[in-house]
XYZ file of C-alpha atoms in Angstrom:
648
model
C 0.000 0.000 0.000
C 2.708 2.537 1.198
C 4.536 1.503 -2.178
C 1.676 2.374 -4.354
C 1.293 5.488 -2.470
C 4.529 6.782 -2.911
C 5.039 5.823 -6.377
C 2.099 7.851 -7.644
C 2.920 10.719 -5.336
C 6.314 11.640 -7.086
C 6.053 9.500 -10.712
C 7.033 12.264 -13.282
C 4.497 12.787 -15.692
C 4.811 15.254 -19.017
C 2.337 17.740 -19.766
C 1.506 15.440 -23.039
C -1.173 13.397 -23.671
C -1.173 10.401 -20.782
C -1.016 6.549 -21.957
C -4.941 6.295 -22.667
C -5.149 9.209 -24.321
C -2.216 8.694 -26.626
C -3.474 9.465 -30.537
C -3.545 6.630 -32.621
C -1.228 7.745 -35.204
C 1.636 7.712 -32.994
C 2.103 3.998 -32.832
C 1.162 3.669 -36.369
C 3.775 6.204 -37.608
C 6.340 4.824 -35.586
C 5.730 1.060 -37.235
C 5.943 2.909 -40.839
C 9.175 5.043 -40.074
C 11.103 1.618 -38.417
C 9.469 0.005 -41.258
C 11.042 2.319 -43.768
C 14.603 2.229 -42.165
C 15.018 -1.161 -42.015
C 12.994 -2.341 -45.544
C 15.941 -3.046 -47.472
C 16.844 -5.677 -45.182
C 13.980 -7.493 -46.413
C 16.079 -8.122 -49.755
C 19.224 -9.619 -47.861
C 20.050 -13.048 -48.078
C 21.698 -15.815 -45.709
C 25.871 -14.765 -44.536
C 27.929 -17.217 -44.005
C 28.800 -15.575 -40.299
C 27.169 -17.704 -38.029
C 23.698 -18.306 -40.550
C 24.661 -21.588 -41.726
C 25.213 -22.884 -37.790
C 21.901 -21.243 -36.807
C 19.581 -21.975 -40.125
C 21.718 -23.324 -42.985
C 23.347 -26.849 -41.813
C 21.261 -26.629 -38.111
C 18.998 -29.805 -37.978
C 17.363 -28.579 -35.004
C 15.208 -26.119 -36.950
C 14.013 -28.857 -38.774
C 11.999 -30.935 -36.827
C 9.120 -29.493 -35.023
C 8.241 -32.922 -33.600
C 7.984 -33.608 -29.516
C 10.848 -35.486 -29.760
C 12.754 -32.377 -31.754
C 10.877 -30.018 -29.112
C 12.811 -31.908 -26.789
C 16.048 -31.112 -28.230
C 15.680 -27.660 -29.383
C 14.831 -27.142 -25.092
C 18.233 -29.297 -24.214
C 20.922 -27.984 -26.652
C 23.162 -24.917 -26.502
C 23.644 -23.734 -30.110
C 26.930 -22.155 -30.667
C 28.014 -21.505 -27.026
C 24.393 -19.684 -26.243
C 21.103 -21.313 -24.509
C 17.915 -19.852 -26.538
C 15.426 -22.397 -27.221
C 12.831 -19.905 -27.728
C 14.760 -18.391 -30.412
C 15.569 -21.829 -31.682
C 12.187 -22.441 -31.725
C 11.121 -18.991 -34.093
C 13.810 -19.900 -36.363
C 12.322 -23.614 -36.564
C 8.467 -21.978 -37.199
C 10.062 -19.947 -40.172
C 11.865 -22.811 -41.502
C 8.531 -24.789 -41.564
C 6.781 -22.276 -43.693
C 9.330 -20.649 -45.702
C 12.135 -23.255 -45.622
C 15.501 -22.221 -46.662
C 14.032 -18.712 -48.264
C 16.072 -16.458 -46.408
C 12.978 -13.386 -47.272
C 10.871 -15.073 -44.477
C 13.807 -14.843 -42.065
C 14.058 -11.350 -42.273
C 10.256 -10.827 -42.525
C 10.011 -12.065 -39.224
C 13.002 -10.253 -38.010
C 12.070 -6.899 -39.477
C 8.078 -7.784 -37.858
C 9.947 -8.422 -34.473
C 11.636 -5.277 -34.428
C 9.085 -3.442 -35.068
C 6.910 -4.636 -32.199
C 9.719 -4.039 -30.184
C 9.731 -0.034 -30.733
C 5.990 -0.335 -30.378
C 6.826 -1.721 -26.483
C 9.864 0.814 -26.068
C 7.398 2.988 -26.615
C 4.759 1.671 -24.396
C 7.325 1.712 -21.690
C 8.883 5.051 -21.874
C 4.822 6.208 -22.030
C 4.378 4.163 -18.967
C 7.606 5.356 -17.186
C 6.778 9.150 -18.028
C 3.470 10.083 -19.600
C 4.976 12.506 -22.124
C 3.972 11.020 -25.587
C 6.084 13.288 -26.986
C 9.448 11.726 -25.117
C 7.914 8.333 -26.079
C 7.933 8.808 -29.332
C 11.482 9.896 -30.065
C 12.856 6.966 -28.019
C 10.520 4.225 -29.494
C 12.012 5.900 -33.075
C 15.592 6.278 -32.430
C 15.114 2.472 -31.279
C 13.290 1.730 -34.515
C 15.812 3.214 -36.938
C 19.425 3.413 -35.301
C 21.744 2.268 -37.604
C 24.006 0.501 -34.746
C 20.960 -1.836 -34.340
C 20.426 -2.531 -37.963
C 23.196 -5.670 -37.263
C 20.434 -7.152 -35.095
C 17.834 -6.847 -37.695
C 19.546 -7.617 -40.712
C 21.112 -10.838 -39.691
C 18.854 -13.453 -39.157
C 21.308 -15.223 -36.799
C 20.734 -12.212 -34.401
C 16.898 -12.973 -33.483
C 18.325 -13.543 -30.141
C 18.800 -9.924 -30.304
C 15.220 -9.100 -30.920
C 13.179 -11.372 -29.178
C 15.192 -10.882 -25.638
C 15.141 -6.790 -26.540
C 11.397 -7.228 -27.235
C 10.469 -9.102 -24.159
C 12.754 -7.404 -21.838
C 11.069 -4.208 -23.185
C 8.097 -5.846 -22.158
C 8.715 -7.130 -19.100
C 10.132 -3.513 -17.986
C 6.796 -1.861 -18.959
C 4.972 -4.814 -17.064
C 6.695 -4.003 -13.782
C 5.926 -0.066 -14.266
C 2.316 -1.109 -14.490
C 2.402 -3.288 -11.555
C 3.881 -0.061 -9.724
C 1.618 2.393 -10.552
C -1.769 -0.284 -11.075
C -4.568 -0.202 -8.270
C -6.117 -2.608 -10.219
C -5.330 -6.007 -11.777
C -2.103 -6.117 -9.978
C -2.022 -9.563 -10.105
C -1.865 -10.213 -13.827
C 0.753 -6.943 -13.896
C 3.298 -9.271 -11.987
C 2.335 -12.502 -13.328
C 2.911 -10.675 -17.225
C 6.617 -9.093 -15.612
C 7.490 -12.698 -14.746
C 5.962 -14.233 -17.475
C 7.518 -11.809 -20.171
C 11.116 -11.679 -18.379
C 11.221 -15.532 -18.671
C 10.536 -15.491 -22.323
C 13.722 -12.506 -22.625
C 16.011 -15.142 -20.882
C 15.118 -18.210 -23.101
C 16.121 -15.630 -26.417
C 19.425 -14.591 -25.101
C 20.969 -14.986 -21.718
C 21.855 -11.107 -21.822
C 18.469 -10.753 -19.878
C 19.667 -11.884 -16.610
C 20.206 -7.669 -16.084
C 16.513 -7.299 -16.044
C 16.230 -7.262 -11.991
C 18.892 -4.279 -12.084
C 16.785 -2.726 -14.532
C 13.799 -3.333 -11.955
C 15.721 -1.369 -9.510
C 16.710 1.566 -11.979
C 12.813 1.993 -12.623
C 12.525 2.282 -8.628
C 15.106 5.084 -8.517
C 12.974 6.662 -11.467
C 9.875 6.764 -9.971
C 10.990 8.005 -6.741
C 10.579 4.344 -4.472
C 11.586 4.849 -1.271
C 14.380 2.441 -0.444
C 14.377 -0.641 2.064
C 14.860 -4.105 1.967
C 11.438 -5.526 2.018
C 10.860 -3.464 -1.220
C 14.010 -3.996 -3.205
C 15.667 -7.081 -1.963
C 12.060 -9.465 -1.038
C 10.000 -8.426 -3.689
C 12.728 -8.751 -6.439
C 14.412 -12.173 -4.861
C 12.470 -14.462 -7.569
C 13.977 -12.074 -10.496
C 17.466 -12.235 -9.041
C 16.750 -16.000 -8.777
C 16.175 -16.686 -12.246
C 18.949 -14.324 -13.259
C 21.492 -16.544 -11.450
C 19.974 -19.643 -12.857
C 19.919 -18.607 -16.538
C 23.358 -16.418 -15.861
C 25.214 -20.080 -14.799
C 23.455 -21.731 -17.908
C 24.877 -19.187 -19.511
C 28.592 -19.470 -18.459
C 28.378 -23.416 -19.270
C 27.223 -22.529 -22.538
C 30.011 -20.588 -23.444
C 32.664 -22.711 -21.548
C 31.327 -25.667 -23.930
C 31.902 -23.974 -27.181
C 35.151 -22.301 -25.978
C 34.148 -18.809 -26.710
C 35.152 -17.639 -23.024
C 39.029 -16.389 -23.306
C 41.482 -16.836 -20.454
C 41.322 -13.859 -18.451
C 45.215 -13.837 -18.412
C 45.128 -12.558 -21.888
C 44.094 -9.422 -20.982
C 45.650 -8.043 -17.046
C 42.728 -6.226 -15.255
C 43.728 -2.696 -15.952
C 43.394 -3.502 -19.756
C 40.198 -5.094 -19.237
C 38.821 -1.842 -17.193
C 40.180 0.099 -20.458
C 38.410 -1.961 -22.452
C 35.005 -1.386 -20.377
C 35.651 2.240 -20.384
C 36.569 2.395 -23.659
C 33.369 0.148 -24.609
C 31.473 2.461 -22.708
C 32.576 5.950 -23.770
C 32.448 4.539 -27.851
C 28.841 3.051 -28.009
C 27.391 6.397 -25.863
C 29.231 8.622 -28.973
C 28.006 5.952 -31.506
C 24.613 6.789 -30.377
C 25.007 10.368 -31.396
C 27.348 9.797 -33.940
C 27.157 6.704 -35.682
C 30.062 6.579 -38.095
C 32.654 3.623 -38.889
C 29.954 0.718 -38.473
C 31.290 -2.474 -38.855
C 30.205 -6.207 -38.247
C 33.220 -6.895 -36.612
C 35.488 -4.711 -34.224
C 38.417 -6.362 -32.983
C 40.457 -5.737 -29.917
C 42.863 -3.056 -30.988
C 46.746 -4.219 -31.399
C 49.514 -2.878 -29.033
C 52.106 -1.319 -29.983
C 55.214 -1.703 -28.159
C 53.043 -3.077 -25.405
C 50.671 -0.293 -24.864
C 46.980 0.337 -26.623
C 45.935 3.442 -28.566
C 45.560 6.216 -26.967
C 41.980 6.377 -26.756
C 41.894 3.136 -24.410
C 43.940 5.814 -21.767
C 41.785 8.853 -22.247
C 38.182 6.871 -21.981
C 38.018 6.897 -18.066
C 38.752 10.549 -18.436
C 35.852 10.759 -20.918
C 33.789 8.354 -18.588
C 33.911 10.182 -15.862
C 33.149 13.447 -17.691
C 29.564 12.033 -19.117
C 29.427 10.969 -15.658
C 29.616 14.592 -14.313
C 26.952 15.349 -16.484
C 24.396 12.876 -15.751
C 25.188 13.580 -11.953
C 24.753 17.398 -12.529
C 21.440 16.209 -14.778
C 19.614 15.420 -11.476
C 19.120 19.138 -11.007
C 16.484 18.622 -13.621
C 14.526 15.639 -12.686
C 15.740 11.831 -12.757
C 15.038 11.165 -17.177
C 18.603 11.294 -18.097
C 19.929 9.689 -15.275
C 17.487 6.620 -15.330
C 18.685 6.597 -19.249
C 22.142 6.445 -18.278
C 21.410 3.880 -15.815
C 19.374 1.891 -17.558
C 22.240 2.123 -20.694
C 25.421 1.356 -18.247
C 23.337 -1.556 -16.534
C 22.470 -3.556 -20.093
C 26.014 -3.514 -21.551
C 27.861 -4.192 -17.855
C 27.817 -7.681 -19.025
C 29.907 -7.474 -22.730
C 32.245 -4.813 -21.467
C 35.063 -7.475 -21.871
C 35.946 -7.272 -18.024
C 35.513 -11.080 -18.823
C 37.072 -11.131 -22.615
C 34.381 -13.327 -24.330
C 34.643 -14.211 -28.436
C 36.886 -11.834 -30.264
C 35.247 -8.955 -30.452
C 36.145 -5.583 -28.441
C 32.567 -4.089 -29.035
C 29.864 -5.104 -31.055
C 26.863 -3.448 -32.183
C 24.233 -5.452 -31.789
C 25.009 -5.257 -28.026
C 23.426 -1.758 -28.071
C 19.987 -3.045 -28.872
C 18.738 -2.646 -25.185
C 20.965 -0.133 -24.104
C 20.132 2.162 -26.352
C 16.530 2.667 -24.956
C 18.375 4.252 -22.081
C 20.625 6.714 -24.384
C 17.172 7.429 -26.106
C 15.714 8.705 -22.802
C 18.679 10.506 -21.878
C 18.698 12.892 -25.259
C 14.988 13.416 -25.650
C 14.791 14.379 -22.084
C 18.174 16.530 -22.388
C 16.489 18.128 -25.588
C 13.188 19.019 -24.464
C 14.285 20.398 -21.147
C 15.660 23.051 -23.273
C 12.463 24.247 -24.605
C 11.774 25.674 -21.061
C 9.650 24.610 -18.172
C 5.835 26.012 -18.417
C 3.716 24.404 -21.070
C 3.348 28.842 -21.763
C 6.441 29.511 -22.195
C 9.133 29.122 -24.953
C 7.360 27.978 -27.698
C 10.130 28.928 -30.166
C 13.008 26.445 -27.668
C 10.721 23.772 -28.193
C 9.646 23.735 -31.378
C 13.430 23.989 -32.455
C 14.003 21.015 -29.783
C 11.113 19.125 -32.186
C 12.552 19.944 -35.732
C 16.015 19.089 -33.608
C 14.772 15.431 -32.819
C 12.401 14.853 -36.036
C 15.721 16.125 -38.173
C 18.451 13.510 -35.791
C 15.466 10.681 -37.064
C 15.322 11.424 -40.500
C 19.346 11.100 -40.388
C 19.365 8.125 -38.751
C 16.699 6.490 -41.260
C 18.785 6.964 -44.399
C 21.747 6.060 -42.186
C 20.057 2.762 -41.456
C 19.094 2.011 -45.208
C 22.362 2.650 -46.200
C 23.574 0.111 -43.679
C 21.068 -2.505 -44.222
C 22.328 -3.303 -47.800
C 25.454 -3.670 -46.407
C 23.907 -7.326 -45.247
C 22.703 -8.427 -48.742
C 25.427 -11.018 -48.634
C 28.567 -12.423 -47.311
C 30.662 -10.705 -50.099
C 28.995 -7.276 -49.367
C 29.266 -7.798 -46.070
C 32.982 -8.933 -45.258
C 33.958 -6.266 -47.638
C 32.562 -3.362 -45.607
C 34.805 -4.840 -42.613
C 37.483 -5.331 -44.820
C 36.800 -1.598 -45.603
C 37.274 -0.747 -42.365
C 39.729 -2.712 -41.090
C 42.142 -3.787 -44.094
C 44.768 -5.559 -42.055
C 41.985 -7.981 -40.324
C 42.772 -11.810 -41.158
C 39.090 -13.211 -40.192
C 37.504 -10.626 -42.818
C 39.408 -11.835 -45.758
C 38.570 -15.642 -44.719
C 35.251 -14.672 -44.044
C 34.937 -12.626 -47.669
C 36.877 -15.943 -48.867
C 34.044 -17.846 -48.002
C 31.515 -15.859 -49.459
C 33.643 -15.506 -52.931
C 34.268 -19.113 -52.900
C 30.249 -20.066 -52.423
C 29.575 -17.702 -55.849
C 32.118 -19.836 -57.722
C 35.013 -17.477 -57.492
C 37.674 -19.416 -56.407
C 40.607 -17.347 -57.942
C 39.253 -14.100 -55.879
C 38.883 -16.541 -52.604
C 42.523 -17.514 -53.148
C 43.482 -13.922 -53.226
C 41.896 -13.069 -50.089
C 43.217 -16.003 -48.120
C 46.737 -15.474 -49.446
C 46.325 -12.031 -48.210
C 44.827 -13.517 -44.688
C 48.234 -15.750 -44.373
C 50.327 -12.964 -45.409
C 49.154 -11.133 -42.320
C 48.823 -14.146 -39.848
C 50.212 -17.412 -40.919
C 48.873 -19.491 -38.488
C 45.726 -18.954 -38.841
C 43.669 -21.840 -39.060
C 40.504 -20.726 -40.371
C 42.540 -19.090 -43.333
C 44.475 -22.652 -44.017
C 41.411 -24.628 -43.443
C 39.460 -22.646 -46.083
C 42.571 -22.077 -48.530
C 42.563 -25.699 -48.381
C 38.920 -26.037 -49.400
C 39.384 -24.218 -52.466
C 42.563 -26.105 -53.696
C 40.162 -29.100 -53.287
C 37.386 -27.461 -54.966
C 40.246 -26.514 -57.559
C 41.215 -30.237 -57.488
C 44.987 -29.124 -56.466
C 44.881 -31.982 -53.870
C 49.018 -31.871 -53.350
C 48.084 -28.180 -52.287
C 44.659 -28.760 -50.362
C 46.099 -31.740 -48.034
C 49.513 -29.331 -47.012
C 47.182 -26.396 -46.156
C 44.305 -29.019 -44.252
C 47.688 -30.334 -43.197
C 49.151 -27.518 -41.239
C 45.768 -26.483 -39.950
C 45.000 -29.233 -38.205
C 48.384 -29.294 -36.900
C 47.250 -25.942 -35.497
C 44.033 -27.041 -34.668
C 43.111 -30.744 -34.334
C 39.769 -29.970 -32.919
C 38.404 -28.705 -36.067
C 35.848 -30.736 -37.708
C 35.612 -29.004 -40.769
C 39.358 -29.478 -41.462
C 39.271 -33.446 -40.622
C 35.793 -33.401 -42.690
C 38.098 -31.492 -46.160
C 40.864 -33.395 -45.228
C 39.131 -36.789 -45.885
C 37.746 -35.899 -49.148
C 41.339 -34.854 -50.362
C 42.243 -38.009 -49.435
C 39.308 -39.811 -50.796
C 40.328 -38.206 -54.056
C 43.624 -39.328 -54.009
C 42.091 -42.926 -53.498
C 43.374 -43.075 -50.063
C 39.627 -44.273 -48.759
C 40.529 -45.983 -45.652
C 42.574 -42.627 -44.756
C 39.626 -41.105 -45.609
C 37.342 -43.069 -43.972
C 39.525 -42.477 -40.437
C 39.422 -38.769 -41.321
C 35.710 -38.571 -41.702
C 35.684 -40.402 -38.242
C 36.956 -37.763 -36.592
C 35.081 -35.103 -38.057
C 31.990 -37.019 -36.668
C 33.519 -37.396 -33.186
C 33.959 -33.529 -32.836
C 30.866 -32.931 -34.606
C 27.941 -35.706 -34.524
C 25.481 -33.028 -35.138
C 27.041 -32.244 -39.002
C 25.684 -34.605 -41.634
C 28.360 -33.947 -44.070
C 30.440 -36.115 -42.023
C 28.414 -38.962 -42.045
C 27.369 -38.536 -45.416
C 31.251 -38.451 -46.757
C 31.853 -41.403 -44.417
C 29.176 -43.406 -46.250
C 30.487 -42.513 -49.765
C 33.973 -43.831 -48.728
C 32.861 -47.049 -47.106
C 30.456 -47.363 -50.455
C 33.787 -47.371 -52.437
C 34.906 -50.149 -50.278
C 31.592 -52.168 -50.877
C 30.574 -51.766 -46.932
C 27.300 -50.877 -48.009
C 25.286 -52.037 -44.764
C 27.940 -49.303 -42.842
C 27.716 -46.531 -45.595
C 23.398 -47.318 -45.550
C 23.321 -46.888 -41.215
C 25.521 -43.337 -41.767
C 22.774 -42.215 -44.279
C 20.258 -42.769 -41.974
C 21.602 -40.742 -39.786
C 22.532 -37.912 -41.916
C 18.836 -38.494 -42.498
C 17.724 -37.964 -39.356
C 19.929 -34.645 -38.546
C 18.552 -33.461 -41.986
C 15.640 -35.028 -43.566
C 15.055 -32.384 -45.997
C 18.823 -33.123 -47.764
C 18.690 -34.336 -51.050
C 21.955 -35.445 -51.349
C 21.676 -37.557 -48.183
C 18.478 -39.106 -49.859
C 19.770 -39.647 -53.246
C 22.869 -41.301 -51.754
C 20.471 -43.528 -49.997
C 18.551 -44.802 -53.001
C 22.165 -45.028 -54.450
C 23.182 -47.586 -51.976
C 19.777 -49.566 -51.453
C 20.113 -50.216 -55.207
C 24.076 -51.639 -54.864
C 23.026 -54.015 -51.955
C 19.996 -55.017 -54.447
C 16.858 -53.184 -53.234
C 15.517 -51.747 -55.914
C 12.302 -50.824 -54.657
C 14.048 -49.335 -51.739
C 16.443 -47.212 -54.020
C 13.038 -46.210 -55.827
C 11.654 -44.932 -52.684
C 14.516 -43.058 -51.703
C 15.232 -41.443 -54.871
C 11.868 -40.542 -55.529
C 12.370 -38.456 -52.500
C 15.496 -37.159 -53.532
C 14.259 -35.952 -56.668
C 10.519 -34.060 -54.769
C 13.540 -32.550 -52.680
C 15.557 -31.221 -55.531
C 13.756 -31.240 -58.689
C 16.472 -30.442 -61.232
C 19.281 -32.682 -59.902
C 20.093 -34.481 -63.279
C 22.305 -37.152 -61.484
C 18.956 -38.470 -59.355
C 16.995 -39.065 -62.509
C 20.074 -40.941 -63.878
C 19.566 -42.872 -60.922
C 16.044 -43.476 -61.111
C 16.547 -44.542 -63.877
C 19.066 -47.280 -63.182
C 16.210 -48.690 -60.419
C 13.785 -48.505 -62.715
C 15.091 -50.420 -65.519
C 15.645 -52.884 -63.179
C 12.471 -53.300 -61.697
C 11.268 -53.785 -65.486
C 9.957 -50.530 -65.896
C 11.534 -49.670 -69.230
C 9.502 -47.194 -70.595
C 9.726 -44.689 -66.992
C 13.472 -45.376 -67.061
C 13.774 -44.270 -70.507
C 12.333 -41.192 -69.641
C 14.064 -40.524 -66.443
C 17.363 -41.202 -68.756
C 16.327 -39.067 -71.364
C 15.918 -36.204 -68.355
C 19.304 -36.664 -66.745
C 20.946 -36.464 -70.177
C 19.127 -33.187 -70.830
C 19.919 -31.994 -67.569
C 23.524 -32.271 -68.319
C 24.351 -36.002 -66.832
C 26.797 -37.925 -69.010
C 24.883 -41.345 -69.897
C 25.791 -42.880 -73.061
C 23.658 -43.047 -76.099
C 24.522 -46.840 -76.601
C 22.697 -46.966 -73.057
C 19.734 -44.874 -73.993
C 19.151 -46.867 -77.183
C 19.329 -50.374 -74.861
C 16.442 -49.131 -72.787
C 14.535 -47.718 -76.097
C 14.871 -51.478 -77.177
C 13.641 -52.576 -74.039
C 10.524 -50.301 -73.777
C 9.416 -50.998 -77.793
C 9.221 -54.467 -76.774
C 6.684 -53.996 -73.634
């Protein structure tokens, strides 16, 4: 009662139109104007940074059964625990497959419900339409969050922002509510649970909790802020140790000797000071930002001057209180959502990233409306020429940031476009030229993929990812002397990379080394049972060895991890027709061929089972097909089952 009380005695409220009051074209415009930043995502395809673990080659998007329910709710993907991000991905693969236009469909739809609930919250928080507006748009159309909506991999990103958005807004209502109190904290609970099984960064909602207190004026004591919050804190810890395990299993959590602790509290200052001016000013965007290189054992110069800076914007949010608590809620609220990726525990290799600002900018949002229209002067009288310049101020910073945005969604139409922007940036960076490598090498341009991994080695010759994927391409190139001393030397580097074992045993199956092969596809499998590929190499090794009953039990279970592969089907049928099944070779490649349509080798196939089933006439046409469809089959062939279907 005495909470309620004192909540609604000192809650600041604008001189705007209150929550129920709020004109319908606010929300409206504000879904049209994110809408319009971020619409050229909607022509981006898949990147090979981090897509193909997430949608690509995942087989837990693929199976919506309980059984696959099960797993998606059990597995860490790629050092995270989401399942309910796991499980959007899964819905869009059921109705749009592997059309990347319904990934970012739902992304872009995502995003914009979650400026809709920024803006429900800052309405809630404040009142002041007005304020809720500009923050629920600079959230809509930053371009520092257009990494988050442009990559589909980064639907963490969205559906923890969203929820936590929503779960913040909750709690404000259960404040201020007399009435249905009840569902107010059962939504805040509800809603903060579904933020934690997107993306672990949610375990800083209770802090948030508490910044909201300081904002609306709660009077401190333990009962209040300690008891009533315990359950939040609770779940934090739970999800926050999931968390760590997570990341511990897929390695991406760095020694902390790597970095001594006055380097890491650079790097949090540093991280700090740059995403609060990237908010203002957002210039040099990149994917990727690595940690910056020492020379002659000290950082740049900027690392040494950001506590100065910090403690500077810290003055000012101090000296802000003067004017109300707006700006310093928004600084708290920013500081408290990016405590976690501050590297003060050096995770992936990354010094900042942008997609961590997707939260934390809510609170820089909050912090420049409410600087700007305190300037227009305290009585709703008096002024009117400070704030209508503080309007065309704001409405003129959106319009920049909208074409800002466009401009950097396009950047994420593909992995070419994309690695070249960071290569842009930061020429001298191995991992962009692999990752641009990659993307060249998937459009068939192997000589420009050399080029860029040469250049990689040039500047770090051990890297493994860069030897690995050299490697690749001198198999793809069928240079296999070249391809085995790269896959060589990288797992030499490496030896607990799949993908190098996995390359490494086709070089060698080509060089008609199968039981080498066969050993190296082994251990691709061990480090990676989830990946087909490995079993379905295995299984064309040990079919050039006549093991056909091994090569048919790895298909199955390529099968199973991906039941939508045609290759894995085809190979099937393949196999069922060399251990005599033809009616099982049928099955399979009929599958195989309702999978992939124009895959000339599977009628070839077909056709092979069919002729020897007796059905001359179907086989002649499933020939006649494969031949058209560029599959070499010999016209002495085609004429022997013309022969044999005249005399049916």
């Amino acid at each position: 009662m005495h909470r309620t009380r004192a909540v609604k005695a000192v809650a600041p409220r604008a001189s705007g139109a209150r929550a129920r009051g709020t004109p319908a074209w606010i929300p409206l415009s504000i879904a049209l104007v994110t809408l319009l930043a971020m619409g050229p995502s909607l022509q981006n395809g898949f990147t090979n940074w981090d897509d193909p673990e997430y949608v690509l080659e995942n087989p837990l998007v693929r199976d919506l059964s309980p059984s696959g329910l099960r797993a998606i709710a059990t597995s860490f993907l790629d050092g995270n625990y989401h399942p309910l991000t796991v499980l959007s991905l899964a819905l869009d693969y059921r109705f749009s497959g592997l059309d990347p236009s319904g990934y970012h469909r739902t992304n872009v739809a995502i995003h914009v419900l979650a400026a809709l609930a920024v803006f429900w919250l800052v309405l809630v928080l404040t009142g002041s339409w007005e304020l809720s507006a500009f923050v629920a748009l600079f959230h809509g159309v930053h371009p520092m969050h257009v990494e988050s909506v442009a990559w589909v991999t980064a639907r963490k990103d969205l559906l923890y922002g969203l929820f936590y958005f929503l779960a913040c807004a909750s709690y404000a209502i259960w404040l201020r509510g007399e009435r249905r109190k009840f569902l107010a904290v059962a939504m805040t609970v509800l809603f903060f649970v579904g933020s934690l099984l997107s993306k672990g960064m949610a375990v800083t909602l209770p802090l948030a909790l508490l910044a909201i207190d300081f904002h609306l004026g709660r009077k401190w004591s333990w009962k209040v802020q300690v008891v009533e919050k315990a359950p939040f804190f609770v779940l934090a810890l739970a999800f926050g140790i999931l968390a760590v395990v997570a990341q511990r299993a897929e390695g991406a959590v760095q020694e902390i000797a790597r970095f001594p602790l006055h380097e890491r509290l650079l790097f949090a200052a540093h991280g700090l000071v740059n995403y609060a001016v990237r908010a203002v000013v957002p210039v040099h965007l990149s994917a990727f930002h690595p940690y910056p290189v020492k020379e002659g054992g000290f950082l740049p110069v900027g690392y040494y001057l950001a506590p100065l800076a910090l403690a500077l914007l810290a003055a000012l949010v101090v000296r802000s209180l003067r004017r109300g608590r707006t700006i310093a809620f928004g600084a708290l609220f920013f500081a408290i959502n990016l405590v976690l990726v501050l590297q003060l525990i050096p995770v992936g290799s990354a010094a900042v990233a942008e997609r961590y600002t997707y939260v934390p900018y809510v609170g820089i949002g909050l912090a420049l409306g409410g600087a700007a229209l305190a300037l227009r002067g305290r009585g709703e009288g008096r002024a009117p020429a400070a704030r209508t310049a503080a309007r065309i101020l704001l409405a003129g910073f959106v319009i920049v940031l909208v074409v800002l945005a466009r401009d950097r969604a396009r950047v994420w139409h593909d992995s070419v476009a994309l690695w070249t922007d960071v290569v842009e940036r930061y020429p001298t960076l191995p991992t962009a030229h692999t990752h641009r490598a990659w993307g060249l090498q998937e459009q068939g341009n192997l000589e420009g993929a050399l080029a860029d991994l040469d250049r990689a080695l040039a500047l770090d010759p051990e890297n493994e990812e860069a030897l690995s994927t050299r490697g690749t391409v001198h198999l793809m190139r069928q240079d296999f002397g070249r391809a085995r001393a790269d896959l060589d030397r990288a797992l030499r580097l490496r030896p607990e990379s799949s993908a190098a074992w996995n390359n490494r045993g086709l070089v060698r199956l080509n060089q008609g080394d199968t039981s080498g092969a066969v050993e190296d596809f082994t251990r691709a499998i061990e480090l990676s049972p989830r990946s087909h590929e490995g079993y379905l190499n295995r299984a064309v090794a040990l079919g050039g060895m006549k093991r056909y009953p091994e090569a048919l039990s790895d298909i199955d279970l390529a099968v199973g991890l991906m039941p939508d592969n045609a290759r894995a089907h085809l190979l099937r049928g393949v196999t069922r027709y060399e251990m005599g099944d033809a009616a099982g070779a049928l099955e399979a490649i009929d599958t195989a061929i309702r999978l992939h349509p124009q895959a000339a080798e599977a009628y070839a196939a077909r056709a092979q089972a069919l002729e020897r089933l007796g059905r001359f006439t179907e086989a002649l046409q499933d020939a006649e097909r494969a031949r058209a469809g560029g599959h070499p089959l010999q016209e002495e062939y085609l004429e022997t089952l013309r022969r044999a279907a005249a005399t049916r």
